[in-house]
Amino acid sequence: MVETATFAGGCFWCMVKPFDTWDGIHKVTSGYMGGHLDNPTYEDVKKGDSGHLEVVEIQFDPSIFSYKKLLEIFWQQIDPTDDGGQFQDRGERYRTAIFIHSDEQRELAVQSKEQLAASGKFSKPIVTEIRDAKTFYEAEEYHQDYYKKSPTHYKEDRAQSGRDEFIEKNWK
């Protein structure tokens, strides 16, 4: 049995690798969700007026890798208090969200967000939205598995973004 999870965590290039290397994860695909334009391109989303967020869609086997574990990994990739984007990537398309595909996912997502808020880990409110999944639009091929296709540029971009420093400071 394969289920789907969808997360927006800023730049989708940075969100693939953390999920891609686990047993039970069948596929991680970069794409767009949540907007009003059918079949958006990267250029449409980049303009910022399509309403879409950059997302990763994860196909996983819940008997091997739980949705709860996916949520744990997701939270540890982002700054859940930033409603203006993520790290160097600013704007609506880079905001964070959990797109839920079932009542069970909604329950677990709400529970995990409440636990994070109650933990005192962050002094600012947790602003990551929990939204109903909508149509997923796969990003162009050159965006898929970017960390594998262009490892040097991927590492440089991640280093410049501030994401790794934030993760090290707040999640390790």
Tab-separated table of N, CA and C in Angstrom:
chain	number	residue	atom	x	y	z
A	1	MET	N	0.839	-1.186	0.000
A	1	MET	CA	0.000	0.000	0.000
A	1	MET	C	0.883	1.248	0.000
A	2	VAL	N	0.568	2.188	-0.843
A	2	VAL	CA	1.327	3.428	-0.936
A	2	VAL	C	0.400	4.593	-0.628
A	3	GLU	N	0.873	5.514	0.215
A	3	GLU	CA	0.139	6.728	0.533
A	3	GLU	C	0.937	7.934	0.044
A	4	THR	N	0.284	9.072	0.065
A	4	THR	CA	0.896	10.323	-0.391
A	4	THR	C	0.937	11.323	0.752
A	5	ALA	N	2.055	12.010	0.861
A	5	ALA	CA	2.204	13.149	1.781
A	5	ALA	C	2.730	14.312	0.948
A	6	THR	N	2.300	15.526	1.274
A	6	THR	CA	2.770	16.703	0.544
A	6	THR	C	3.141	17.797	1.538
A	7	PHE	N	4.358	18.315	1.386
A	7	PHE	CA	4.879	19.348	2.276
A	7	PHE	C	5.459	20.507	1.478
A	8	ALA	N	5.193	21.716	1.939
A	8	ALA	CA	5.833	22.921	1.419
A	8	ALA	C	6.815	23.395	2.478
A	9	GLY	N	8.074	23.452	2.104
A	9	GLY	CA	9.103	23.844	3.060
A	9	GLY	C	10.086	24.840	2.495
A	10	GLY	N	9.591	25.736	1.652
A	10	GLY	CA	10.489	26.655	0.969
A	10	GLY	C	10.923	26.025	-0.342
A	11	CYS	N	12.136	26.301	-0.753
A	11	CYS	CA	12.660	25.789	-2.010
A	11	CYS	C	12.550	24.267	-2.063
A	12	PHE	N	11.905	23.752	-3.094
A	12	PHE	CA	11.716	22.297	-3.141
A	12	PHE	C	13.018	21.540	-3.355
A	13	TRP	N	14.038	22.177	-3.916
A	13	TRP	CA	15.321	21.497	-4.067
A	13	TRP	C	15.836	21.010	-2.720
A	14	CYS	N	15.661	21.830	-1.688
A	14	CYS	CA	16.186	21.495	-0.358
A	14	CYS	C	15.313	20.504	0.400
A	15	MET	N	14.120	20.268	-0.095
A	15	MET	CA	13.187	19.403	0.633
A	15	MET	C	13.169	17.962	0.134
A	16	VAL	N	13.837	17.666	-0.963
A	16	VAL	CA	13.807	16.311	-1.511
A	16	VAL	C	14.735	15.375	-0.742
A	17	LYS	N	16.001	15.743	-0.633
A	17	LYS	CA	17.011	14.856	-0.051
A	17	LYS	C	16.663	14.350	1.357
A	18	PRO	N	16.156	15.201	2.256
A	18	PRO	CA	15.869	14.698	3.606
A	18	PRO	C	14.869	13.538	3.645
A	19	PHE	N	14.015	13.438	2.643
A	19	PHE	CA	13.008	12.367	2.606
A	19	PHE	C	13.415	11.212	1.691
A	20	ASP	N	14.315	11.461	0.780
A	20	ASP	CA	14.586	10.569	-0.339
A	20	ASP	C	15.396	9.330	0.024
A	21	THR	N	16.004	9.310	1.174
A	21	THR	CA	17.007	8.273	1.460
A	21	THR	C	16.541	7.198	2.443
A	22	TRP	N	15.252	7.132	2.725
A	22	TRP	CA	14.753	6.200	3.727
A	22	TRP	C	14.057	4.995	3.092
A	23	ASP	N	14.183	3.848	3.731
A	23	ASP	CA	13.395	2.681	3.330
A	23	ASP	C	11.924	3.014	3.529
A	24	GLY	N	11.110	2.603	2.581
A	24	GLY	CA	9.680	2.861	2.677
A	24	GLY	C	9.246	4.101	1.923
A	25	ILE	N	10.208	4.911	1.484
A	25	ILE	CA	9.899	6.076	0.651
A	25	ILE	C	10.085	5.632	-0.799
A	26	HIS	N	9.003	5.644	-1.555
A	26	HIS	CA	9.056	5.173	-2.938
A	26	HIS	C	9.509	6.257	-3.908
A	27	LYS	N	9.039	7.483	-3.680
A	27	LYS	CA	9.350	8.549	-4.626
A	27	LYS	C	9.110	9.899	-3.963
A	28	VAL	N	10.005	10.851	-4.247
A	28	VAL	CA	9.838	12.234	-3.805
A	28	VAL	C	9.893	13.098	-5.068
A	29	THR	N	8.823	13.834	-5.305
A	29	THR	CA	8.689	14.622	-6.531
A	29	THR	C	8.506	16.092	-6.188
A	30	SER	N	9.278	16.940	-6.851
A	30	SER	CA	9.135	18.390	-6.688
A	30	SER	C	7.963	18.876	-7.526
A	31	GLY	N	7.210	19.840	-6.974
A	31	GLY	CA	6.087	20.368	-7.735
A	31	GLY	C	5.453	21.571	-7.069
A	32	TYR	N	4.194	21.789	-7.450
A	32	TYR	CA	3.454	22.970	-7.013
A	32	TYR	C	2.066	22.553	-6.551
A	33	MET	N	1.551	23.252	-5.520
A	33	MET	CA	0.208	22.955	-5.019
A	33	MET	C	-0.358	24.214	-4.375
A	34	GLY	N	-1.673	24.276	-4.381
A	34	GLY	CA	-2.373	25.285	-3.600
A	34	GLY	C	-2.801	26.528	-4.343
A	35	GLY	N	-2.504	26.631	-5.610
A	35	GLY	CA	-2.829	27.848	-6.341
A	35	GLY	C	-4.095	27.742	-7.165
A	36	HIS	N	-4.315	28.760	-7.972
A	36	HIS	CA	-5.534	28.846	-8.769
A	36	HIS	C	-5.300	28.635	-10.259
A	37	LEU	N	-4.058	28.507	-10.686
A	37	LEU	CA	-3.726	28.353	-12.100
A	37	LEU	C	-3.544	26.875	-12.431
A	38	ASP	N	-4.186	26.404	-13.488
A	38	ASP	CA	-4.006	25.020	-13.934
A	38	ASP	C	-2.666	24.874	-14.645
A	39	ASN	N	-1.999	23.764	-14.384
A	39	ASN	CA	-0.731	23.426	-15.037
A	39	ASN	C	0.300	24.556	-14.988
A	40	PRO	N	0.604	25.053	-13.792
A	40	PRO	CA	1.570	26.151	-13.706
A	40	PRO	C	2.975	25.686	-14.078
A	41	THR	N	3.743	26.598	-14.621
A	41	THR	CA	5.162	26.354	-14.867
A	41	THR	C	5.957	26.980	-13.729
A	42	TYR	N	7.235	26.686	-13.696
A	42	TYR	CA	8.100	27.301	-12.699
A	42	TYR	C	8.056	28.822	-12.821
A	43	GLU	N	8.049	29.314	-14.048
A	43	GLU	CA	7.999	30.763	-14.268
A	43	GLU	C	6.698	31.361	-13.724
A	44	ASP	N	5.573	30.657	-13.900
A	44	ASP	CA	4.294	31.125	-13.356
A	44	ASP	C	4.366	31.237	-11.836
A	45	VAL	N	4.903	30.212	-11.203
A	45	VAL	CA	4.970	30.175	-9.744
A	45	VAL	C	5.979	31.210	-9.245
A	46	LYS	N	7.085	31.327	-9.949
A	46	LYS	CA	8.138	32.268	-9.562
A	46	LYS	C	7.638	33.721	-9.564
A	47	LYS	N	6.743	34.049	-10.490
A	47	LYS	CA	6.178	35.405	-10.545
A	47	LYS	C	5.437	35.746	-9.258
A	48	GLY	N	4.902	34.717	-8.582
A	48	GLY	CA	4.260	34.930	-7.295
A	48	GLY	C	2.779	35.232	-7.335
A	49	ASP	N	2.157	35.158	-8.502
A	49	ASP	CA	0.726	35.471	-8.547
A	49	ASP	C	-0.160	34.269	-8.878
A	50	SER	N	0.407	33.071	-8.907
A	50	SER	CA	-0.396	31.872	-9.198
A	50	SER	C	-1.027	31.289	-7.937
A	51	GLY	N	-0.517	31.693	-6.767
A	51	GLY	CA	-1.022	31.171	-5.507
A	51	GLY	C	-0.417	29.842	-5.086
A	52	HIS	N	0.414	29.243	-5.932
A	52	HIS	CA	1.013	27.948	-5.620
A	52	HIS	C	2.201	28.085	-4.678
A	53	LEU	N	2.429	27.041	-3.919
A	53	LEU	CA	3.629	26.902	-3.110
A	53	LEU	C	4.506	25.849	-3.766
A	54	GLU	N	5.821	25.982	-3.603
A	54	GLU	CA	6.718	24.910	-4.010
A	54	GLU	C	6.575	23.797	-2.972
A	55	VAL	N	6.361	22.572	-3.450
A	55	VAL	CA	6.117	21.443	-2.551
A	55	VAL	C	6.916	20.223	-2.979
A	56	VAL	N	6.989	19.267	-2.072
A	56	VAL	CA	7.433	17.919	-2.412
A	56	VAL	C	6.276	16.973	-2.131
A	57	GLU	N	6.028	16.105	-3.100
A	57	GLU	CA	5.031	15.050	-2.938
A	57	GLU	C	5.790	13.762	-2.675
A	58	ILE	N	5.432	13.104	-1.598
A	58	ILE	CA	6.149	11.913	-1.157
A	58	ILE	C	5.214	10.712	-1.247
A	59	GLN	N	5.631	9.701	-1.996
A	59	GLN	CA	4.921	8.430	-2.053
A	59	GLN	C	5.626	7.500	-1.067
A	60	PHE	N	4.876	6.992	-0.085
A	60	PHE	CA	5.506	6.199	0.968
A	60	PHE	C	4.639	5.012	1.357
A	61	ASP	N	5.293	4.019	1.927
A	61	ASP	CA	4.618	2.830	2.436
A	61	ASP	C	4.483	2.996	3.948
A	62	PRO	N	3.268	3.269	4.448
A	62	PRO	CA	3.105	3.547	5.874
A	62	PRO	C	3.408	2.353	6.783
A	63	SER	N	3.461	1.153	6.223
A	63	SER	CA	3.816	-0.006	7.049
A	63	SER	C	5.324	-0.051	7.311
A	64	ILE	N	6.082	0.705	6.523
A	64	ILE	CA	7.536	0.765	6.690
A	64	ILE	C	7.963	2.105	7.277
A	65	PHE	N	7.322	3.183	6.804
A	65	PHE	CA	7.703	4.532	7.217
A	65	PHE	C	6.436	5.315	7.512
A	66	SER	N	6.251	5.699	8.745
A	66	SER	CA	4.983	6.299	9.166
A	66	SER	C	4.856	7.763	8.764
A	67	TYR	N	3.625	8.221	8.650
A	67	TYR	CA	3.357	9.630	8.387
A	67	TYR	C	3.873	10.487	9.548
A	68	LYS	N	3.760	9.974	10.757
A	68	LYS	CA	4.259	10.699	11.928
A	68	LYS	C	5.764	10.966	11.801
A	69	LYS	N	6.504	9.989	11.293
A	69	LYS	CA	7.951	10.161	11.087
A	69	LYS	C	8.205	11.181	9.975
A	70	LEU	N	7.376	11.173	8.928
A	70	LEU	CA	7.502	12.181	7.872
A	70	LEU	C	7.318	13.586	8.457
A	71	LEU	N	6.337	13.741	9.343
A	71	LEU	CA	6.114	15.037	9.989
A	71	LEU	C	7.335	15.471	10.799
A	72	GLU	N	7.934	14.551	11.531
A	72	GLU	CA	9.124	14.874	12.318
A	72	GLU	C	10.247	15.384	11.419
A	73	ILE	N	10.453	14.712	10.294
A	73	ILE	CA	11.499	15.140	9.357
A	73	ILE	C	11.149	16.503	8.778
A	74	PHE	N	9.897	16.684	8.391
A	74	PHE	CA	9.465	17.961	7.820
A	74	PHE	C	9.771	19.123	8.753
A	75	TRP	N	9.309	19.034	10.000
A	75	TRP	CA	9.513	20.141	10.939
A	75	TRP	C	10.987	20.487	11.054
A	76	GLN	N	11.841	19.483	11.014
A	76	GLN	CA	13.272	19.712	11.228
A	76	GLN	C	14.000	20.237	9.996
A	77	GLN	N	13.270	20.538	8.922
A	77	GLN	CA	13.861	21.128	7.719
A	77	GLN	C	13.525	22.601	7.568
A	78	ILE	N	12.659	23.121	8.426
A	78	ILE	CA	12.093	24.453	8.194
A	78	ILE	C	12.209	25.349	9.430
A	79	ASP	N	11.946	26.627	9.195
A	79	ASP	CA	11.698	27.571	10.286
A	79	ASP	C	10.182	27.744	10.333
A	80	PRO	N	9.515	27.071	11.257
A	80	PRO	CA	8.047	27.098	11.281
A	80	PRO	C	7.455	28.414	11.779
A	81	THR	N	8.317	29.375	12.127
A	81	THR	CA	7.838	30.678	12.616
A	81	THR	C	7.905	31.764	11.547
A	82	ASP	N	8.380	31.428	10.365
A	82	ASP	CA	8.586	32.430	9.307
A	82	ASP	C	7.434	32.375	8.309
A	83	ASP	N	6.604	33.420	8.284
A	83	ASP	CA	5.472	33.417	7.348
A	83	ASP	C	5.773	34.184	6.063
A	84	GLY	N	7.027	34.586	5.867
A	84	GLY	CA	7.386	35.329	4.667
A	84	GLY	C	8.199	34.539	3.666
A	85	GLY	N	8.358	33.247	3.904
A	85	GLY	CA	9.172	32.390	3.050
A	85	GLY	C	10.075	31.534	3.915
A	86	GLN	N	11.156	31.065	3.339
A	86	GLN	CA	12.106	30.260	4.087
A	86	GLN	C	13.522	30.680	3.734
A	87	PHE	N	14.227	31.140	4.760
A	87	PHE	CA	15.633	31.479	4.646
A	87	PHE	C	15.828	32.518	3.541
A	88	GLN	N	16.702	32.285	2.570
A	88	GLN	CA	16.942	33.304	1.539
A	88	GLN	C	15.799	33.398	0.529
A	89	ASP	N	14.929	32.425	0.498
A	89	ASP	CA	13.824	32.408	-0.461
A	89	ASP	C	12.602	33.079	0.152
A	90	ARG	N	12.246	34.228	-0.386
A	90	ARG	CA	11.183	35.033	0.182
A	90	ARG	C	9.972	35.032	-0.735
A	91	GLY	N	8.825	35.206	-0.140
A	91	GLY	CA	7.593	35.304	-0.905
A	91	GLY	C	6.642	34.162	-0.632
A	92	GLU	N	5.405	34.354	-1.031
A	92	GLU	CA	4.314	33.406	-0.790
A	92	GLU	C	4.655	31.988	-1.254
A	93	ARG	N	5.276	31.860	-2.404
A	93	ARG	CA	5.539	30.530	-2.978
A	93	ARG	C	6.503	29.701	-2.137
A	94	TYR	N	7.212	30.366	-1.208
A	94	TYR	CA	8.172	29.669	-0.351
A	94	TYR	C	7.685	29.499	1.087
A	95	ARG	N	6.420	29.801	1.340
A	95	ARG	CA	5.879	29.614	2.689
A	95	ARG	C	5.766	28.125	2.996
A	96	THR	N	5.639	27.815	4.274
A	96	THR	CA	5.536	26.420	4.694
A	96	THR	C	4.083	26.010	4.868
A	97	ALA	N	3.822	24.744	4.572
A	97	ALA	CA	2.477	24.187	4.755
A	97	ALA	C	2.559	22.676	4.750
A	98	ILE	N	1.613	22.089	5.435
A	98	ILE	CA	1.386	20.647	5.380
A	98	ILE	C	0.069	20.472	4.640
A	99	PHE	N	0.124	19.834	3.484
A	99	PHE	CA	-1.088	19.563	2.716
A	99	PHE	C	-1.554	18.155	3.074
A	100	ILE	N	-2.736	18.061	3.619
A	100	ILE	CA	-3.202	16.765	4.124
A	100	ILE	C	-4.098	16.071	3.092
A	101	HIS	N	-3.986	14.745	3.098
A	101	HIS	CA	-4.691	13.898	2.134
A	101	HIS	C	-5.751	13.013	2.783
A	102	SER	N	-5.869	13.053	4.100
A	102	SER	CA	-6.846	12.204	4.785
A	102	SER	C	-7.140	12.766	6.170
A	103	ASP	N	-8.205	12.277	6.773
A	103	ASP	CA	-8.528	12.688	8.147
A	103	ASP	C	-7.428	12.289	9.118
A	104	GLU	N	-6.849	11.119	8.902
A	104	GLU	CA	-5.765	10.668	9.775
A	104	GLU	C	-4.558	11.612	9.668
A	105	GLN	N	-4.217	12.005	8.445
A	105	GLN	CA	-3.110	12.945	8.283
A	105	GLN	C	-3.422	14.274	8.962
A	106	ARG	N	-4.662	14.745	8.836
A	106	ARG	CA	-5.042	16.000	9.486
A	106	ARG	C	-4.849	15.889	11.003
A	107	GLU	N	-5.336	14.821	11.574
A	107	GLU	CA	-5.228	14.628	13.020
A	107	GLU	C	-3.761	14.617	13.464
A	108	LEU	N	-2.931	13.880	12.741
A	108	LEU	CA	-1.518	13.790	13.110
A	108	LEU	C	-0.791	15.114	12.879
A	109	ALA	N	-1.129	15.822	11.812
A	109	ALA	CA	-0.491	17.108	11.534
A	109	ALA	C	-0.850	18.145	12.597
A	110	VAL	N	-2.132	18.221	12.937
A	110	VAL	CA	-2.564	19.165	13.975
A	110	VAL	C	-1.887	18.824	15.300
A	111	GLN	N	-1.866	17.559	15.640
A	111	GLN	CA	-1.242	17.116	16.884
A	111	GLN	C	0.249	17.477	16.903
A	112	SER	N	0.947	17.247	15.806
A	112	SER	CA	2.382	17.544	15.789
A	112	SER	C	2.642	19.044	15.868
A	113	LYS	N	1.810	19.839	15.211
A	113	LYS	CA	1.957	21.303	15.270
A	113	LYS	C	1.700	21.803	16.688
A	114	GLU	N	0.666	21.276	17.330
A	114	GLU	CA	0.365	21.672	18.714
A	114	GLU	C	1.497	21.281	19.657
A	115	GLN	N	2.057	20.087	19.459
A	115	GLN	CA	3.173	19.651	20.301
A	115	GLN	C	4.391	20.549	20.126
A	116	LEU	N	4.669	20.934	18.877
A	116	LEU	CA	5.796	21.826	18.629
A	116	LEU	C	5.552	23.185	19.286
A	117	ALA	N	4.353	23.714	19.147
A	117	ALA	CA	4.023	25.004	19.752
A	117	ALA	C	4.157	24.955	21.277
A	118	ALA	N	3.721	23.852	21.875
A	118	ALA	CA	3.766	23.709	23.333
A	118	ALA	C	5.165	23.406	23.856
A	119	SER	N	6.062	23.000	22.975
A	119	SER	CA	7.399	22.583	23.410
A	119	SER	C	8.259	23.736	23.913
A	120	GLY	N	7.935	24.955	23.513
A	120	GLY	CA	8.754	26.095	23.898
A	120	GLY	C	10.038	26.216	23.095
A	121	LYS	N	10.206	25.406	22.088
A	121	LYS	CA	11.410	25.426	21.257
A	121	LYS	C	11.592	26.778	20.558
A	122	PHE	N	10.474	27.408	20.195
A	122	PHE	CA	10.516	28.690	19.499
A	122	PHE	C	9.760	29.734	20.315
A	123	SER	N	10.282	30.950	20.330
A	123	SER	CA	9.623	32.019	21.078
A	123	SER	C	8.500	32.672	20.274
A	124	LYS	N	8.535	32.517	18.960
A	124	LYS	CA	7.488	33.078	18.098
A	124	LYS	C	6.467	31.984	17.775
A	125	PRO	N	5.264	32.371	17.352
A	125	PRO	CA	4.226	31.384	17.028
A	125	PRO	C	4.594	30.515	15.829
A	126	ILE	N	4.079	29.314	15.820
A	126	ILE	CA	4.235	28.391	14.696
A	126	ILE	C	3.208	28.804	13.643
A	127	VAL	N	3.683	29.231	12.480
A	127	VAL	CA	2.791	29.771	11.449
A	127	VAL	C	2.578	28.823	10.277
A	128	THR	N	3.222	27.686	10.286
A	128	THR	CA	3.041	26.712	9.208
A	128	THR	C	1.577	26.313	9.139
A	129	GLU	N	0.989	26.426	7.951
A	129	GLU	CA	-0.425	26.115	7.767
A	129	GLU	C	-0.633	24.624	7.538
A	130	ILE	N	-1.808	24.167	7.927
A	130	ILE	CA	-2.274	22.821	7.596
A	130	ILE	C	-3.436	23.028	6.637
A	131	ARG	N	-3.255	22.568	5.410
A	131	ARG	CA	-4.223	22.833	4.355
A	131	ARG	C	-4.642	21.535	3.668
A	132	ASP	N	-5.836	21.537	3.120
A	132	ASP	CA	-6.283	20.395	2.333
A	132	ASP	C	-5.455	20.299	1.063
A	133	ALA	N	-5.063	19.087	0.713
A	133	ALA	CA	-4.328	18.871	-0.530
A	133	ALA	C	-5.225	19.219	-1.709
A	134	LYS	N	-4.612	19.799	-2.709
A	134	LYS	CA	-5.295	20.113	-3.965
A	134	LYS	C	-4.538	19.408	-5.077
A	135	THR	N	-4.795	19.790	-6.282
A	135	THR	CA	-4.108	19.166	-7.406
A	135	THR	C	-2.610	19.418	-7.313
A	136	PHE	N	-1.850	18.357	-7.457
A	136	PHE	CA	-0.392	18.443	-7.473
A	136	PHE	C	0.057	18.563	-8.926
A	137	TYR	N	0.896	19.543	-9.174
A	137	TYR	CA	1.474	19.736	-10.503
A	137	TYR	C	2.971	19.473	-10.407
A	138	GLU	N	3.435	18.487	-11.138
A	138	GLU	CA	4.849	18.129	-11.110
A	138	GLU	C	5.681	19.239	-11.744
A	139	ALA	N	6.778	19.579	-11.081
A	139	ALA	CA	7.689	20.590	-11.620
A	139	ALA	C	8.427	20.022	-12.833
A	140	GLU	N	9.024	20.915	-13.573
A	140	GLU	CA	9.781	20.540	-14.755
A	140	GLU	C	10.888	19.550	-14.393
A	141	GLU	N	11.281	18.759	-15.369
A	141	GLU	CA	12.248	17.680	-15.154
A	141	GLU	C	13.558	18.186	-14.546
A	142	TYR	N	14.030	19.345	-14.955
A	142	TYR	CA	15.320	19.804	-14.441
A	142	TYR	C	15.285	20.096	-12.943
A	143	HIS	N	14.088	20.227	-12.354
A	143	HIS	CA	13.975	20.423	-10.909
A	143	HIS	C	13.979	19.101	-10.136
A	144	GLN	N	13.696	17.999	-10.799
A	144	GLN	CA	13.584	16.706	-10.114
A	144	GLN	C	14.967	16.197	-9.707
A	145	ASP	N	15.064	15.733	-8.450
A	145	ASP	CA	16.316	15.171	-7.920
A	145	ASP	C	17.503	16.106	-8.137
A	146	TYR	N	17.276	17.390	-7.924
A	146	TYR	CA	18.304	18.381	-8.200
A	146	TYR	C	19.582	18.123	-7.409
A	147	TYR	N	19.437	17.628	-6.187
A	147	TYR	CA	20.623	17.385	-5.365
A	147	TYR	C	21.511	16.301	-5.971
A	148	LYS	N	20.941	15.426	-6.783
A	148	LYS	CA	21.727	14.389	-7.462
A	148	LYS	C	22.288	14.897	-8.792
A	149	LYS	N	21.486	15.660	-9.517
A	149	LYS	CA	21.881	16.127	-10.848
A	149	LYS	C	22.948	17.216	-10.804
A	150	SER	N	22.861	18.087	-9.821
A	150	SER	CA	23.775	19.236	-9.702
A	150	SER	C	24.275	19.354	-8.270
A	151	PRO	N	25.022	18.355	-7.808
A	151	PRO	CA	25.397	18.331	-6.385
A	151	PRO	C	26.210	19.545	-5.928
A	152	THR	N	27.092	20.050	-6.769
A	152	THR	CA	27.902	21.205	-6.360
A	152	THR	C	27.027	22.428	-6.180
A	153	HIS	N	26.184	22.732	-7.151
A	153	HIS	CA	25.304	23.893	-7.045
A	153	HIS	C	24.324	23.721	-5.889
A	154	TYR	N	23.801	22.518	-5.721
A	154	TYR	CA	22.879	22.243	-4.613
A	154	TYR	C	23.540	22.567	-3.271
A	155	LYS	N	24.754	22.075	-3.071
A	155	LYS	CA	25.460	22.314	-1.805
A	155	LYS	C	25.745	23.799	-1.600
A	156	GLU	N	26.160	24.491	-2.669
A	156	GLU	CA	26.437	25.929	-2.573
A	156	GLU	C	25.165	26.702	-2.229
A	157	ASP	N	24.069	26.365	-2.911
A	157	ASP	CA	22.803	27.062	-2.675
A	157	ASP	C	22.329	26.843	-1.241
A	158	ARG	N	22.418	25.611	-0.772
A	158	ARG	CA	22.013	25.305	0.607
A	158	ARG	C	22.884	26.057	1.604
A	159	ALA	N	24.179	26.087	1.345
A	159	ALA	CA	25.104	26.769	2.261
A	159	ALA	C	24.796	28.265	2.332
A	160	GLN	N	24.486	28.868	1.198
A	160	GLN	CA	24.189	30.296	1.150
A	160	GLN	C	22.824	30.638	1.736
A	161	SER	N	21.918	29.679	1.739
A	161	SER	CA	20.535	29.972	2.125
A	161	SER	C	20.359	30.265	3.608
A	162	GLY	N	21.205	29.691	4.448
A	162	GLY	CA	21.031	29.815	5.888
A	162	GLY	C	20.232	28.663	6.495
A	163	ARG	N	19.720	27.781	5.650
A	163	ARG	CA	18.913	26.656	6.132
A	163	ARG	C	19.729	25.746	7.044
A	164	ASP	N	20.915	25.350	6.593
A	164	ASP	CA	21.713	24.408	7.389
A	164	ASP	C	22.103	24.991	8.744
A	165	GLU	N	22.455	26.281	8.769
A	165	GLU	CA	22.792	26.932	10.045
A	165	GLU	C	21.588	26.910	10.986
A	166	PHE	N	20.414	27.214	10.445
A	166	PHE	CA	19.189	27.224	11.250
A	166	PHE	C	18.913	25.822	11.807
A	167	ILE	N	19.025	24.819	10.950
A	167	ILE	CA	18.775	23.436	11.386
A	167	ILE	C	19.753	23.045	12.493
A	168	GLU	N	21.010	23.355	12.284
A	168	GLU	CA	22.034	23.014	13.273
A	168	GLU	C	21.737	23.694	14.619
A	169	LYS	N	21.361	24.959	14.570
A	169	LYS	CA	21.114	25.723	15.791
A	169	LYS	C	19.833	25.286	16.495
A	170	ASN	N	18.774	25.022	15.744
A	170	ASN	CA	17.459	24.816	16.343
A	170	ASN	C	16.968	23.374	16.423
A	171	TRP	N	17.557	22.486	15.639
A	171	TRP	CA	17.021	21.122	15.588
A	171	TRP	C	18.009	20.049	16.006
A	172	LYS	N	19.304	20.335	16.063
A	172	LYS	CA	20.274	19.287	16.404
A	172	LYS	C	20.459	19.179	17.896
